Amino acid sequence: MVEWIVSEGLTDYADALARMEARAEAIATGSAEEAIWLLEHPPLYTAGTSAQPQDLVDADRFPVHQTRRGGQYTYHGPGQRVAYVMLNVGQRGKDVRQFVKHLESWVIATLAEFNLRGEIRQGRVGVWVPRPDKPLGLDGAPQEDKIAAIGIRLRRWVSFHGISINVEPDLSHFDGIVPCGIREHGVTSLVDLGLPVSMADLDLALMKSFESIFGDRPMQAAHSAP
């Protein structure tokens, strides 16, 4: 069974990273259970291993943290649920691509709990929602907005970092970066799409859909930190 941990308020990013790495190491040595850590951060930008300097549009807007997860620039802040995923991929088939697909499917299944269809796109990381309510793009194609980001790192076959889903963040905060290096599409949130979803609602949906995708029954969530 996977331990679920929920932190109230805003969690400092550097502190979260240290705790996450320590928990991942403990999982690798067999001294701790796998865990999903749900939290929110104060406004900040993170740069993954593929981040391009030109995609940091406003370097002075919020703190910028260099990370060793995959991906490019992303934003974290209040109103966005971050789920740090500390799972033993070595005991789950040692298939990193399949693991990422499971993360994508987990997000999509979670959004489906609110009757929202999330989709993935070849060559674009994350989960997207079509926006038929918006004008067609310059190329005549329907517009799409990103609602969730995915970026992980593995050490000794244990994952850390994870996913983020926009519940009700200030979407203007994404303007300081080119999210995931994609300029032609925007970002959205559950509330922006007209869905009055609370963070607690999303947490319940994440726990329910996790079991359907990963096959693990979540342990009762503890309100603490790893």
mmCIF file of C-alpha atoms in Angstrom:
data_model
loop_
_atom_site.group_PDB
_atom_site.id
_atom_site.type_symbol
_atom_site.label_atom_id
_atom_site.label_comp_id
_atom_site.label_asym_id
_atom_site.label_seq_id
_atom_site.Cartn_x
_atom_site.Cartn_y
_atom_site.Cartn_z
ATOM 1 C CA MET A 1 0.000 0.000 0.000
ATOM 2 C CA VAL A 2 1.143 3.516 -0.817
ATOM 3 C CA GLU A 3 1.195 6.137 1.936
ATOM 4 C CA TRP A 4 -0.596 9.375 1.096
ATOM 5 C CA ILE A 5 0.593 12.575 2.745
ATOM 6 C CA VAL A 6 -1.174 15.949 2.588
ATOM 7 C CA SER A 7 0.564 19.170 3.662
ATOM 8 C CA GLU A 8 -1.602 22.149 4.529
ATOM 9 C CA GLY A 9 -0.643 25.693 3.555
ATOM 10 C CA LEU A 10 2.350 26.467 1.333
ATOM 11 C CA THR A 11 5.473 24.303 1.426
ATOM 12 C CA ASP A 12 8.924 25.776 0.786
ATOM 13 C CA TYR A 13 10.357 24.274 -2.388
ATOM 14 C CA ALA A 14 13.892 23.625 -1.128
ATOM 15 C CA ASP A 15 12.543 21.952 2.001
ATOM 16 C CA ALA A 16 10.175 19.832 -0.103
ATOM 17 C CA LEU A 17 13.001 18.749 -2.391
ATOM 18 C CA ALA A 18 15.176 17.682 0.554
ATOM 19 C CA ARG A 19 12.339 15.717 2.165
ATOM 20 C CA MET A 20 11.357 14.130 -1.124
ATOM 21 C CA GLU A 21 14.897 12.981 -1.907
ATOM 22 C CA ALA A 22 15.325 11.605 1.615
ATOM 23 C CA ARG A 23 12.079 9.645 1.345
ATOM 24 C CA ALA A 24 13.047 8.292 -2.080
ATOM 25 C CA GLU A 25 16.361 7.096 -0.668
ATOM 26 C CA ALA A 26 14.582 5.422 2.245
ATOM 27 C CA ILE A 27 12.247 3.656 -0.203
ATOM 28 C CA ALA A 28 15.248 2.426 -2.199
ATOM 29 C CA THR A 29 16.830 0.933 0.927
ATOM 30 C CA GLY A 30 13.567 -0.649 2.039
ATOM 31 C CA SER A 31 13.259 1.435 5.200
ATOM 32 C CA ALA A 32 10.143 3.370 4.137
ATOM 33 C CA GLU A 33 6.938 2.738 2.228
ATOM 34 C CA GLU A 34 6.182 4.268 -1.157
ATOM 35 C CA ALA A 35 4.427 7.626 -0.888
ATOM 36 C CA ILE A 36 2.366 10.250 -2.690
ATOM 37 C CA TRP A 37 2.835 13.730 -1.201
ATOM 38 C CA LEU A 38 0.159 16.336 -1.974
ATOM 39 C CA LEU A 39 1.043 19.986 -1.401
ATOM 40 C CA GLU A 40 1.074 23.551 -2.698
ATOM 41 C CA HIS A 41 4.094 25.793 -3.168
ATOM 42 C CA PRO A 42 4.479 29.578 -2.966
ATOM 43 C CA PRO A 43 4.859 31.149 -6.440
ATOM 44 C CA LEU A 44 8.057 29.934 -8.137
ATOM 45 C CA TYR A 45 9.495 28.632 -11.384
ATOM 46 C CA THR A 46 11.429 25.395 -11.789
ATOM 47 C CA ALA A 47 13.824 24.519 -14.584
ATOM 48 C CA GLY A 48 14.098 20.894 -15.686
ATOM 49 C CA THR A 49 17.064 19.304 -17.384
ATOM 50 C CA SER A 50 15.865 20.421 -20.854
ATOM 51 C CA ALA A 51 15.075 24.041 -19.922
ATOM 52 C CA GLN A 52 16.138 26.673 -22.481
ATOM 53 C CA PRO A 53 17.363 30.066 -21.189
ATOM 54 C CA GLN A 54 15.168 31.995 -23.649
ATOM 55 C CA ASP A 55 12.062 30.382 -22.150
ATOM 56 C CA LEU A 56 12.572 32.232 -18.868
ATOM 57 C CA VAL A 57 10.764 35.415 -19.880
ATOM 58 C CA ASP A 58 10.805 37.237 -16.533
ATOM 59 C CA ALA A 59 13.618 35.971 -14.321
ATOM 60 C CA ASP A 60 12.897 38.527 -11.593
ATOM 61 C CA ARG A 61 9.218 37.751 -11.150
ATOM 62 C CA PHE A 62 9.490 34.733 -8.847
ATOM 63 C CA PRO A 63 12.322 32.584 -7.455
ATOM 64 C CA VAL A 64 13.759 30.187 -10.031
ATOM 65 C CA HIS A 65 14.855 26.727 -8.891
ATOM 66 C CA GLN A 66 17.125 24.504 -10.957
ATOM 67 C CA THR A 67 16.018 20.882 -10.720
ATOM 68 C CA ARG A 68 17.211 17.552 -12.048
ATOM 69 C CA ARG A 69 13.780 16.344 -13.124
ATOM 70 C CA GLY A 70 12.988 15.880 -16.783
ATOM 71 C CA GLY A 71 11.293 18.635 -18.741
ATOM 72 C CA GLN A 72 11.665 22.374 -19.158
ATOM 73 C CA TYR A 73 10.339 25.406 -17.255
ATOM 74 C CA THR A 74 7.182 25.122 -15.221
ATOM 75 C CA TYR A 75 5.339 27.167 -12.623
ATOM 76 C CA HIS A 76 4.179 26.140 -9.149
ATOM 77 C CA GLY A 77 2.043 28.256 -6.880
ATOM 78 C CA PRO A 78 -1.065 28.539 -4.710
ATOM 79 C CA GLY A 79 -4.134 26.939 -6.251
ATOM 80 C CA GLN A 80 -2.108 24.273 -8.006
ATOM 81 C CA ARG A 81 -2.005 20.760 -6.578
ATOM 82 C CA VAL A 82 1.453 19.237 -6.735
ATOM 83 C CA ALA A 83 1.658 15.478 -6.261
ATOM 84 C CA TYR A 84 5.175 14.247 -5.578
ATOM 85 C CA VAL A 85 5.285 10.608 -6.597
ATOM 86 C CA MET A 86 7.767 8.438 -4.715
ATOM 87 C CA LEU A 87 7.250 4.937 -6.093
ATOM 88 C CA ASN A 88 9.576 1.978 -6.567
ATOM 89 C CA VAL A 89 9.637 1.681 -10.339
ATOM 90 C CA GLY A 90 12.172 -1.123 -9.997
ATOM 91 C CA GLN A 91 9.476 -3.254 -8.425
ATOM 92 C CA ARG A 92 6.859 -2.053 -10.913
ATOM 93 C CA GLY A 93 8.430 -3.463 -14.065
ATOM 94 C CA LYS A 94 11.482 -1.223 -14.612
ATOM 95 C CA ASP A 95 9.718 0.360 -17.585
ATOM 96 C CA VAL A 96 10.114 4.132 -17.385
ATOM 97 C CA ARG A 97 8.023 4.889 -20.472
ATOM 98 C CA GLN A 98 5.182 2.759 -19.169
ATOM 99 C CA PHE A 99 5.462 4.471 -15.791
ATOM 100 C CA VAL A 100 5.119 7.905 -17.418
ATOM 101 C CA LYS A 101 2.102 6.633 -19.357
ATOM 102 C CA HIS A 102 0.582 5.536 -16.066
ATOM 103 C CA LEU A 103 1.115 9.032 -14.674
ATOM 104 C CA GLU A 104 -0.612 10.508 -17.734
ATOM 105 C CA SER A 105 -3.478 8.034 -17.397
ATOM 106 C CA TRP A 106 -3.762 8.870 -13.706
ATOM 107 C CA VAL A 107 -4.210 12.569 -14.477
ATOM 108 C CA ILE A 108 -6.709 11.834 -17.247
ATOM 109 C CA ALA A 109 -8.728 9.507 -15.000
ATOM 110 C CA THR A 110 -8.712 12.157 -12.262
ATOM 111 C CA LEU A 111 -10.025 14.834 -14.609
ATOM 112 C CA ALA A 112 -12.705 12.415 -15.808
ATOM 113 C CA GLU A 113 -14.087 12.392 -12.257
ATOM 114 C CA PHE A 114 -15.216 15.957 -13.036
ATOM 115 C CA ASN A 115 -16.487 15.066 -16.513
ATOM 116 C CA LEU A 116 -13.483 16.767 -18.095
ATOM 117 C CA ARG A 117 -11.671 15.076 -20.952
ATOM 118 C CA GLY A 118 -7.923 15.362 -20.707
ATOM 119 C CA GLU A 119 -5.756 14.319 -23.643
ATOM 120 C CA ILE A 120 -2.092 13.744 -24.419
ATOM 121 C CA ARG A 121 -0.319 14.932 -27.541
ATOM 122 C CA GLN A 122 2.671 13.452 -29.348
ATOM 123 C CA GLY A 123 5.720 15.612 -28.700
ATOM 124 C CA ARG A 124 3.985 17.660 -25.978
ATOM 125 C CA VAL A 125 4.498 16.736 -22.344
ATOM 126 C CA GLY A 126 1.564 16.967 -19.940
ATOM 127 C CA VAL A 127 -2.196 16.730 -20.220
ATOM 128 C CA TRP A 128 -4.246 19.013 -22.463
ATOM 129 C CA VAL A 129 -7.876 20.013 -22.877
ATOM 130 C CA PRO A 130 -9.427 21.169 -26.186
ATOM 131 C CA ARG A 131 -10.882 24.708 -26.091
ATOM 132 C CA PRO A 132 -13.756 24.872 -28.601
ATOM 133 C CA ASP A 133 -14.890 28.034 -26.799
ATOM 134 C CA LYS A 134 -11.807 29.879 -28.102
ATOM 135 C CA PRO A 135 -11.195 31.150 -31.655
ATOM 136 C CA LEU A 136 -9.256 28.889 -33.982
ATOM 137 C CA GLY A 137 -5.502 29.310 -34.017
ATOM 138 C CA LEU A 138 -3.590 31.048 -36.794
ATOM 139 C CA ASP A 139 -3.158 27.673 -38.486
ATOM 140 C CA GLY A 140 -6.902 27.071 -38.378
ATOM 141 C CA ALA A 141 -6.620 24.338 -35.764
ATOM 142 C CA PRO A 142 -8.688 24.299 -32.558
ATOM 143 C CA GLN A 143 -6.910 25.739 -29.552
ATOM 144 C CA GLU A 144 -5.789 23.582 -26.646
ATOM 145 C CA ASP A 145 -4.652 24.517 -23.153
ATOM 146 C CA LYS A 146 -2.443 22.653 -20.736
ATOM 147 C CA ILE A 147 -4.025 21.731 -17.414
ATOM 148 C CA ALA A 148 -1.394 19.418 -15.927
ATOM 149 C CA ALA A 149 2.381 19.050 -16.042
ATOM 150 C CA ILE A 150 4.449 15.899 -15.591
ATOM 151 C CA GLY A 151 8.147 15.699 -14.756
ATOM 152 C CA ILE A 152 9.974 12.956 -12.906
ATOM 153 C CA ARG A 153 13.429 11.784 -11.929
ATOM 154 C CA LEU A 154 14.533 8.298 -10.973
ATOM 155 C CA ARG A 155 17.315 7.393 -8.583
ATOM 156 C CA ARG A 156 18.002 3.747 -7.819
ATOM 157 C CA TRP A 157 14.723 3.003 -9.617
ATOM 158 C CA VAL A 158 12.693 5.122 -7.207
ATOM 159 C CA SER A 159 10.771 8.052 -8.681
ATOM 160 C CA PHE A 160 10.457 11.548 -7.279
ATOM 161 C CA HIS A 161 9.049 14.861 -8.471
ATOM 162 C CA GLY A 162 5.776 14.017 -10.247
ATOM 163 C CA ILE A 163 2.694 15.850 -11.485
ATOM 164 C CA SER A 164 0.897 19.152 -10.997
ATOM 165 C CA ILE A 165 -2.744 19.936 -11.769
ATOM 166 C CA ASN A 166 -4.110 23.463 -12.027
ATOM 167 C CA VAL A 167 -7.123 23.837 -9.757
ATOM 168 C CA GLU A 168 -7.353 27.621 -9.334
ATOM 169 C CA PRO A 169 -3.903 29.224 -9.675
ATOM 170 C CA ASP A 170 -3.350 32.756 -10.922
ATOM 171 C CA LEU A 171 -2.865 31.897 -14.587
ATOM 172 C CA SER A 172 -1.070 35.192 -15.247
ATOM 173 C CA HIS A 173 1.844 33.803 -13.228
ATOM 174 C CA PHE A 174 2.634 31.490 -16.134
ATOM 175 C CA ASP A 175 3.479 34.573 -18.229
ATOM 176 C CA GLY A 176 6.994 34.719 -16.782
ATOM 177 C CA ILE A 177 7.999 31.547 -18.610
ATOM 178 C CA VAL A 178 7.241 29.598 -21.768
ATOM 179 C CA PRO A 179 5.634 26.617 -20.011
ATOM 180 C CA CYS A 180 7.427 23.432 -21.060
ATOM 181 C CA GLY A 181 8.833 25.332 -24.047
ATOM 182 C CA ILE A 182 5.472 25.404 -25.854
ATOM 183 C CA ARG A 183 4.614 28.846 -27.213
ATOM 184 C CA GLU A 184 1.600 28.118 -29.398
ATOM 185 C CA HIS A 185 -0.727 26.904 -26.634
ATOM 186 C CA GLY A 186 -1.865 28.306 -23.313
ATOM 187 C CA VAL A 187 -2.647 27.051 -19.831
ATOM 188 C CA THR A 188 -5.935 26.594 -18.036
ATOM 189 C CA SER A 189 -7.344 25.323 -14.744
ATOM 190 C CA LEU A 190 -10.391 23.488 -13.491
ATOM 191 C CA VAL A 191 -11.955 26.703 -12.227
ATOM 192 C CA ASP A 192 -11.028 28.565 -15.428
ATOM 193 C CA LEU A 193 -13.010 25.904 -17.288
ATOM 194 C CA GLY A 194 -16.047 26.609 -15.121
ATOM 195 C CA LEU A 195 -15.652 23.677 -12.742
ATOM 196 C CA PRO A 196 -15.967 24.754 -9.072
ATOM 197 C CA VAL A 197 -13.528 22.102 -7.828
ATOM 198 C CA SER A 198 -11.827 22.469 -4.445
ATOM 199 C CA MET A 199 -8.410 21.121 -3.550
ATOM 200 C CA ALA A 200 -10.072 18.544 -1.302
ATOM 201 C CA ASP A 201 -12.290 17.439 -4.203
ATOM 202 C CA LEU A 202 -9.236 16.935 -6.384
ATOM 203 C CA ASP A 203 -7.397 15.001 -3.689
ATOM 204 C CA LEU A 204 -10.270 12.539 -3.395
ATOM 205 C CA ALA A 205 -10.344 12.105 -7.169
ATOM 206 C CA LEU A 206 -6.561 11.555 -7.251
ATOM 207 C CA MET A 207 -6.806 8.838 -4.613
ATOM 208 C CA LYS A 208 -9.728 7.109 -6.311
ATOM 209 C CA SER A 209 -8.189 7.085 -9.777
ATOM 210 C CA PHE A 210 -4.732 6.083 -8.492
ATOM 211 C CA GLU A 211 -6.036 2.676 -7.493
ATOM 212 C CA SER A 212 -7.658 2.165 -10.895
ATOM 213 C CA ILE A 213 -4.409 2.947 -12.752
ATOM 214 C CA PHE A 214 -1.654 1.613 -10.482
ATOM 215 C CA GLY A 215 -3.635 -1.107 -8.707
ATOM 216 C CA ASP A 216 -2.573 0.030 -5.238
ATOM 217 C CA ARG A 217 -5.081 0.845 -2.540
ATOM 218 C CA PRO A 218 -4.131 4.192 -0.969
ATOM 219 C CA MET A 219 -3.544 4.272 2.759
ATOM 220 C CA GLN A 220 -5.506 6.902 4.671
ATOM 221 C CA ALA A 221 -3.941 10.288 4.038
ATOM 222 C CA ALA A 222 -1.839 11.739 6.829
ATOM 223 C CA HIS A 223 -1.615 15.504 7.253
ATOM 224 C CA SER A 224 2.109 15.929 7.699
ATOM 225 C CA ALA A 225 5.260 15.680 5.601
ATOM 226 C CA PRO A 226 7.526 12.770 4.568
#
